[in-house]
Amino acid sequence: FYQMFDKIIVVTADKNIRIERVMQRDNITREQALERMSRQLPESELLRRANFICSSNKGLYTEDLNLLLQFIRNEIAQKKLK
């Protein structure tokens, strides 16, 4: 499936932070969150496929978003040159 995309951007956080966020967002138990996560690609595989990785352990900051925007603009510029 990932082959359909030119570039892959992964936003990640430590496992416990992701669990807490899912529990709060979906109002589910820790066990339910872990069950959902077990059905997803392992983080190591996501990171392996990523062209750009953004950590959100403490939330997304302007600096992170500016770097991401710069990455996207560079990719668009490269495509226009081809």
mmCIF file of N, CA and C in Angstrom:
data_model
loop_
_atom_site.group_PDB
_atom_site.id
_atom_site.type_symbol
_atom_site.label_atom_id
_atom_site.label_comp_id
_atom_site.label_asym_id
_atom_site.label_seq_id
_atom_site.Cartn_x
_atom_site.Cartn_y
_atom_site.Cartn_z
ATOM 1 N N PHE A 1 0.825 -1.195 0.000
ATOM 2 C CA PHE A 1 0.000 0.000 0.000
ATOM 3 C C PHE A 1 0.863 1.250 0.000
ATOM 4 N N TYR A 2 1.928 1.259 0.758
ATOM 5 C CA TYR A 2 2.760 2.463 0.882
ATOM 6 C C TYR A 2 3.442 2.820 -0.435
ATOM 7 N N GLN A 3 3.542 1.872 -1.368
ATOM 8 C CA GLN A 3 4.187 2.134 -2.652
ATOM 9 C C GLN A 3 3.394 3.133 -3.497
ATOM 10 N N MET A 4 2.148 3.375 -3.139
ATOM 11 C CA MET A 4 1.306 4.302 -3.886
ATOM 12 C C MET A 4 1.706 5.761 -3.661
ATOM 13 N N PHE A 5 2.537 6.031 -2.666
ATOM 14 C CA PHE A 5 2.859 7.393 -2.283
ATOM 15 C C PHE A 5 4.284 7.752 -2.661
ATOM 16 N N ASP A 6 4.477 9.011 -3.001
ATOM 17 C CA ASP A 6 5.826 9.494 -3.334
ATOM 18 C C ASP A 6 6.712 9.552 -2.095
ATOM 19 N N LYS A 7 6.162 10.046 -1.017
ATOM 20 C CA LYS A 7 6.899 10.195 0.240
ATOM 21 C C LYS A 7 5.985 9.821 1.397
ATOM 22 N N ILE A 8 6.602 9.382 2.486
ATOM 23 C CA ILE A 8 5.840 9.006 3.680
ATOM 24 C C ILE A 8 6.334 9.826 4.855
ATOM 25 N N ILE A 9 5.387 10.441 5.550
ATOM 26 C CA ILE A 9 5.674 11.225 6.742
ATOM 27 C C ILE A 9 5.090 10.474 7.931
ATOM 28 N N VAL A 10 5.915 10.211 8.936
ATOM 29 C CA VAL A 10 5.464 9.514 10.134
ATOM 30 C C VAL A 10 5.553 10.472 11.319
ATOM 31 N N VAL A 11 4.437 10.626 12.020
ATOM 32 C CA VAL A 11 4.408 11.375 13.270
ATOM 33 C C VAL A 11 4.313 10.337 14.365
ATOM 34 N N THR A 12 5.266 10.358 15.278
ATOM 35 C CA THR A 12 5.333 9.310 16.289
ATOM 36 C C THR A 12 5.533 9.896 17.682
ATOM 37 N N ALA A 13 5.339 9.046 18.674
ATOM 38 C CA ALA A 13 5.582 9.391 20.077
ATOM 39 C C ALA A 13 5.927 8.097 20.798
ATOM 40 N N ASP A 14 6.440 8.213 21.994
ATOM 41 C CA ASP A 14 6.737 7.031 22.789
ATOM 42 C C ASP A 14 5.454 6.211 22.975
ATOM 43 N N LYS A 15 5.618 4.913 23.113
ATOM 44 C CA LYS A 15 4.474 4.005 23.177
ATOM 45 C C LYS A 15 3.494 4.387 24.287
ATOM 46 N N ASN A 16 3.982 4.669 25.478
ATOM 47 C CA ASN A 16 3.078 5.009 26.582
ATOM 48 C C ASN A 16 2.305 6.293 26.316
ATOM 49 N N ILE A 17 2.924 7.240 25.651
ATOM 50 C CA ILE A 17 2.229 8.479 25.300
ATOM 51 C C ILE A 17 1.132 8.186 24.286
ATOM 52 N N ARG A 18 1.440 7.359 23.292
ATOM 53 C CA ARG A 18 0.424 6.998 22.295
ATOM 54 C C ARG A 18 -0.748 6.283 22.952
ATOM 55 N N ILE A 19 -0.451 5.379 23.868
ATOM 56 C CA ILE A 19 -1.517 4.645 24.565
ATOM 57 C C ILE A 19 -2.415 5.611 25.317
ATOM 58 N N GLU A 20 -1.817 6.512 26.077
ATOM 59 C CA GLU A 20 -2.605 7.490 26.851
ATOM 60 C C GLU A 20 -3.460 8.365 25.935
ATOM 61 N N ARG A 21 -2.903 8.795 24.827
ATOM 62 C CA ARG A 21 -3.652 9.651 23.897
ATOM 63 C C ARG A 21 -4.847 8.916 23.304
ATOM 64 N N VAL A 22 -4.641 7.669 22.923
ATOM 65 C CA VAL A 22 -5.750 6.886 22.359
ATOM 66 C C VAL A 22 -6.820 6.650 23.415
ATOM 67 N N MET A 23 -6.398 6.341 24.626
ATOM 68 C CA MET A 23 -7.362 6.111 25.706
ATOM 69 C C MET A 23 -8.215 7.356 25.941
ATOM 70 N N GLN A 24 -7.576 8.508 25.983
ATOM 71 C CA GLN A 24 -8.313 9.758 26.211
ATOM 72 C C GLN A 24 -9.208 10.110 25.029
ATOM 73 N N ARG A 25 -8.651 9.990 23.816
ATOM 74 C CA ARG A 25 -9.398 10.372 22.616
ATOM 75 C C ARG A 25 -10.642 9.511 22.427
ATOM 76 N N ASP A 26 -10.488 8.200 22.614
ATOM 77 C CA ASP A 26 -11.568 7.262 22.308
ATOM 78 C C ASP A 26 -12.313 6.750 23.541
ATOM 79 N N ASN A 27 -11.882 7.217 24.709
ATOM 80 C CA ASN A 27 -12.519 6.800 25.958
ATOM 81 C C ASN A 27 -12.546 5.276 26.069
ATOM 82 N N ILE A 28 -11.354 4.673 25.936
ATOM 83 C CA ILE A 28 -11.237 3.214 26.012
ATOM 84 C C ILE A 28 -10.213 2.843 27.085
ATOM 85 N N THR A 29 -10.163 1.563 27.397
ATOM 86 C CA THR A 29 -9.229 1.072 28.403
ATOM 87 C C THR A 29 -7.836 0.902 27.791
ATOM 88 N N ARG A 30 -6.860 0.737 28.654
ATOM 89 C CA ARG A 30 -5.488 0.486 28.206
ATOM 90 C C ARG A 30 -5.421 -0.794 27.371
ATOM 91 N N GLU A 31 -6.129 -1.817 27.816
ATOM 92 C CA GLU A 31 -6.128 -3.087 27.093
ATOM 93 C C GLU A 31 -6.709 -2.923 25.689
ATOM 94 N N GLN A 32 -7.787 -2.147 25.572
ATOM 95 C CA GLN A 32 -8.384 -1.910 24.254
ATOM 96 C C GLN A 32 -7.414 -1.132 23.353
ATOM 97 N N ALA A 33 -6.730 -0.163 23.921
ATOM 98 C CA ALA A 33 -5.754 0.610 23.144
ATOM 99 C C ALA A 33 -4.619 -0.289 22.665
ATOM 100 N N LEU A 34 -4.129 -1.138 23.552
ATOM 101 C CA LEU A 34 -3.052 -2.060 23.183
ATOM 102 C C LEU A 34 -3.506 -3.041 22.100
ATOM 103 N N GLU A 35 -4.751 -3.487 22.186
ATOM 104 C CA GLU A 35 -5.295 -4.393 21.169
ATOM 105 C C GLU A 35 -5.319 -3.705 19.804
ATOM 106 N N ARG A 36 -5.766 -2.470 19.760
ATOM 107 C CA ARG A 36 -5.776 -1.718 18.499
ATOM 108 C C ARG A 36 -4.365 -1.575 17.947
ATOM 109 N N MET A 37 -3.457 -1.216 18.816
ATOM 110 C CA MET A 37 -2.080 -0.993 18.385
ATOM 111 C C MET A 37 -1.439 -2.286 17.888
ATOM 112 N N SER A 38 -1.852 -3.410 18.436
ATOM 113 C CA SER A 38 -1.272 -4.685 18.021
ATOM 114 C C SER A 38 -1.659 -5.046 16.587
ATOM 115 N N ARG A 39 -2.730 -4.432 16.073
ATOM 116 C CA ARG A 39 -3.189 -4.710 14.710
ATOM 117 C C ARG A 39 -2.567 -3.760 13.681
ATOM 118 N N GLN A 40 -1.730 -2.849 14.152
ATOM 119 C CA GLN A 40 -1.080 -1.895 13.252
ATOM 120 C C GLN A 40 0.336 -2.358 12.935
ATOM 121 N N LEU A 41 0.908 -1.753 11.896
ATOM 122 C CA LEU A 41 2.304 -2.044 11.586
ATOM 123 C C LEU A 41 3.167 -1.671 12.782
ATOM 124 N N PRO A 42 4.187 -2.449 13.064
ATOM 125 C CA PRO A 42 5.091 -2.078 14.153
ATOM 126 C C PRO A 42 5.752 -0.723 13.863
ATOM 127 N N GLU A 43 6.006 0.030 14.905
ATOM 128 C CA GLU A 43 6.609 1.348 14.724
ATOM 129 C C GLU A 43 7.935 1.256 13.976
ATOM 130 N N SER A 44 8.706 0.225 14.236
ATOM 131 C CA SER A 44 9.992 0.074 13.559
ATOM 132 C C SER A 44 9.812 -0.003 12.046
ATOM 133 N N GLU A 45 8.737 -0.645 11.601
ATOM 134 C CA GLU A 45 8.457 -0.747 10.167
ATOM 135 C C GLU A 45 8.010 0.601 9.598
ATOM 136 N N LEU A 46 7.188 1.313 10.343
ATOM 137 C CA LEU A 46 6.768 2.646 9.901
ATOM 138 C C LEU A 46 7.974 3.564 9.744
ATOM 139 N N LEU A 47 8.849 3.538 10.738
ATOM 140 C CA LEU A 47 10.028 4.397 10.704
ATOM 141 C C LEU A 47 10.961 4.007 9.565
ATOM 142 N N ARG A 48 11.058 2.730 9.285
ATOM 143 C CA ARG A 48 11.912 2.255 8.198
ATOM 144 C C ARG A 48 11.431 2.794 6.857
ATOM 145 N N ARG A 49 10.133 2.903 6.695
ATOM 146 C CA ARG A 49 9.553 3.353 5.427
ATOM 147 C C ARG A 49 9.463 4.871 5.308
ATOM 148 N N ALA A 50 9.663 5.579 6.400
ATOM 149 C CA ALA A 50 9.451 7.033 6.421
ATOM 150 C C ALA A 50 10.546 7.794 5.691
ATOM 151 N N ASN A 51 10.114 8.848 5.008
ATOM 152 C CA ASN A 51 11.047 9.805 4.427
ATOM 153 C C ASN A 51 11.267 10.975 5.375
ATOM 154 N N PHE A 52 10.315 11.188 6.258
ATOM 155 C CA PHE A 52 10.399 12.273 7.237
ATOM 156 C C PHE A 52 9.736 11.788 8.522
ATOM 157 N N ILE A 53 10.403 11.971 9.653
ATOM 158 C CA ILE A 53 9.883 11.530 10.952
ATOM 159 C C ILE A 53 9.748 12.740 11.858
ATOM 160 N N CYS A 54 8.586 12.877 12.451
ATOM 161 C CA CYS A 54 8.310 13.988 13.351
ATOM 162 C C CYS A 54 7.879 13.413 14.702
ATOM 163 N N SER A 55 8.601 13.756 15.756
ATOM 164 C CA SER A 55 8.269 13.281 17.102
ATOM 165 C C SER A 55 7.224 14.201 17.727
ATOM 166 N N SER A 56 6.224 13.602 18.345
ATOM 167 C CA SER A 56 5.190 14.400 19.013
ATOM 168 C C SER A 56 5.093 14.044 20.492
ATOM 169 N N ASN A 57 6.212 13.650 21.092
ATOM 170 C CA ASN A 57 6.196 13.307 22.515
ATOM 171 C C ASN A 57 5.660 14.452 23.374
ATOM 172 N N LYS A 58 6.027 15.662 23.032
ATOM 173 C CA LYS A 58 5.579 16.826 23.804
ATOM 174 C C LYS A 58 4.620 17.676 22.994
ATOM 175 N N GLY A 59 4.003 17.088 21.996
ATOM 176 C CA GLY A 59 3.142 17.840 21.091
ATOM 177 C C GLY A 59 3.957 18.279 19.890
ATOM 178 N N LEU A 60 3.279 18.813 18.903
ATOM 179 C CA LEU A 60 3.982 19.313 17.723
ATOM 180 C C LEU A 60 4.262 20.788 17.904
ATOM 181 N N TYR A 61 5.499 21.145 17.711
ATOM 182 C CA TYR A 61 5.917 22.528 17.893
ATOM 183 C C TYR A 61 6.123 23.200 16.553
ATOM 184 N N THR A 62 6.119 24.505 16.575
ATOM 185 C CA THR A 62 6.291 25.287 15.361
ATOM 186 C C THR A 62 7.546 24.876 14.610
ATOM 187 N N GLU A 63 8.633 24.636 15.321
ATOM 188 C CA GLU A 63 9.884 24.238 14.676
ATOM 189 C C GLU A 63 9.713 22.935 13.903
ATOM 190 N N ASP A 64 9.050 21.956 14.524
ATOM 191 C CA ASP A 64 8.798 20.673 13.852
ATOM 192 C C ASP A 64 7.940 20.876 12.606
ATOM 193 N N LEU A 65 6.899 21.675 12.745
ATOM 194 C CA LEU A 65 6.000 21.898 11.623
ATOM 195 C C LEU A 65 6.685 22.685 10.512
ATOM 196 N N ASN A 66 7.555 23.630 10.882
ATOM 197 C CA ASN A 66 8.311 24.375 9.869
ATOM 198 C C ASN A 66 9.255 23.453 9.111
ATOM 199 N N LEU A 67 9.910 22.525 9.815
ATOM 200 C CA LEU A 67 10.780 21.556 9.147
ATOM 201 C C LEU A 67 9.977 20.669 8.203
ATOM 202 N N LEU A 68 8.808 20.256 8.643
ATOM 203 C CA LEU A 68 7.945 19.427 7.807
ATOM 204 C C LEU A 68 7.500 20.203 6.571
ATOM 205 N N LEU A 69 7.099 21.442 6.753
ATOM 206 C CA LEU A 69 6.682 22.274 5.632
ATOM 207 C C LEU A 69 7.837 22.482 4.654
ATOM 208 N N GLN A 70 9.028 22.710 5.160
ATOM 209 C CA GLN A 70 10.214 22.857 4.313
ATOM 210 C C GLN A 70 10.457 21.578 3.509
ATOM 211 N N PHE A 71 10.336 20.434 4.165
ATOM 212 C CA PHE A 71 10.504 19.142 3.496
ATOM 213 C C PHE A 71 9.510 19.008 2.343
ATOM 214 N N ILE A 72 8.251 19.323 2.599
ATOM 215 C CA ILE A 72 7.212 19.205 1.582
ATOM 216 C C ILE A 72 7.482 20.174 0.424
ATOM 217 N N ARG A 73 7.843 21.410 0.743
ATOM 218 C CA ARG A 73 8.147 22.383 -0.317
ATOM 219 C C ARG A 73 9.323 21.927 -1.174
ATOM 220 N N ASN A 74 10.349 21.377 -0.546
ATOM 221 C CA ASN A 74 11.498 20.887 -1.298
ATOM 222 C C ASN A 74 11.094 19.752 -2.230
ATOM 223 N N GLU A 75 10.238 18.868 -1.748
ATOM 224 C CA GLU A 75 9.784 17.751 -2.572
ATOM 225 C C GLU A 75 8.969 18.250 -3.764
ATOM 226 N N ILE A 76 8.129 19.227 -3.543
ATOM 227 C CA ILE A 76 7.330 19.795 -4.630
ATOM 228 C C ILE A 76 8.242 20.472 -5.649
ATOM 229 N N ALA A 77 9.217 21.221 -5.170
ATOM 230 C CA ALA A 77 10.157 21.889 -6.066
ATOM 231 C C ALA A 77 10.930 20.882 -6.905
ATOM 232 N N GLN A 78 11.347 19.771 -6.279
ATOM 233 C CA GLN A 78 12.076 18.732 -7.010
ATOM 234 C C GLN A 78 11.212 18.140 -8.129
ATOM 235 N N LYS A 79 9.937 17.953 -7.852
ATOM 236 C CA LYS A 79 9.029 17.388 -8.860
ATOM 237 C C LYS A 79 8.857 18.353 -10.035
ATOM 238 N N LYS A 80 8.810 19.650 -9.744
ATOM 239 C CA LYS A 80 8.651 20.651 -10.805
ATOM 240 C C LYS A 80 9.868 20.710 -11.699
ATOM 241 N N LEU A 81 11.041 20.397 -11.146
ATOM 242 C CA LEU A 81 12.273 20.436 -11.929
ATOM 243 C C LEU A 81 12.392 19.253 -12.882
ATOM 244 N N LYS A 82 11.668 18.206 -12.617
ATOM 245 C CA LYS A 82 11.778 16.982 -13.448
ATOM 246 C C LYS A 82 10.961 17.084 -14.712
#
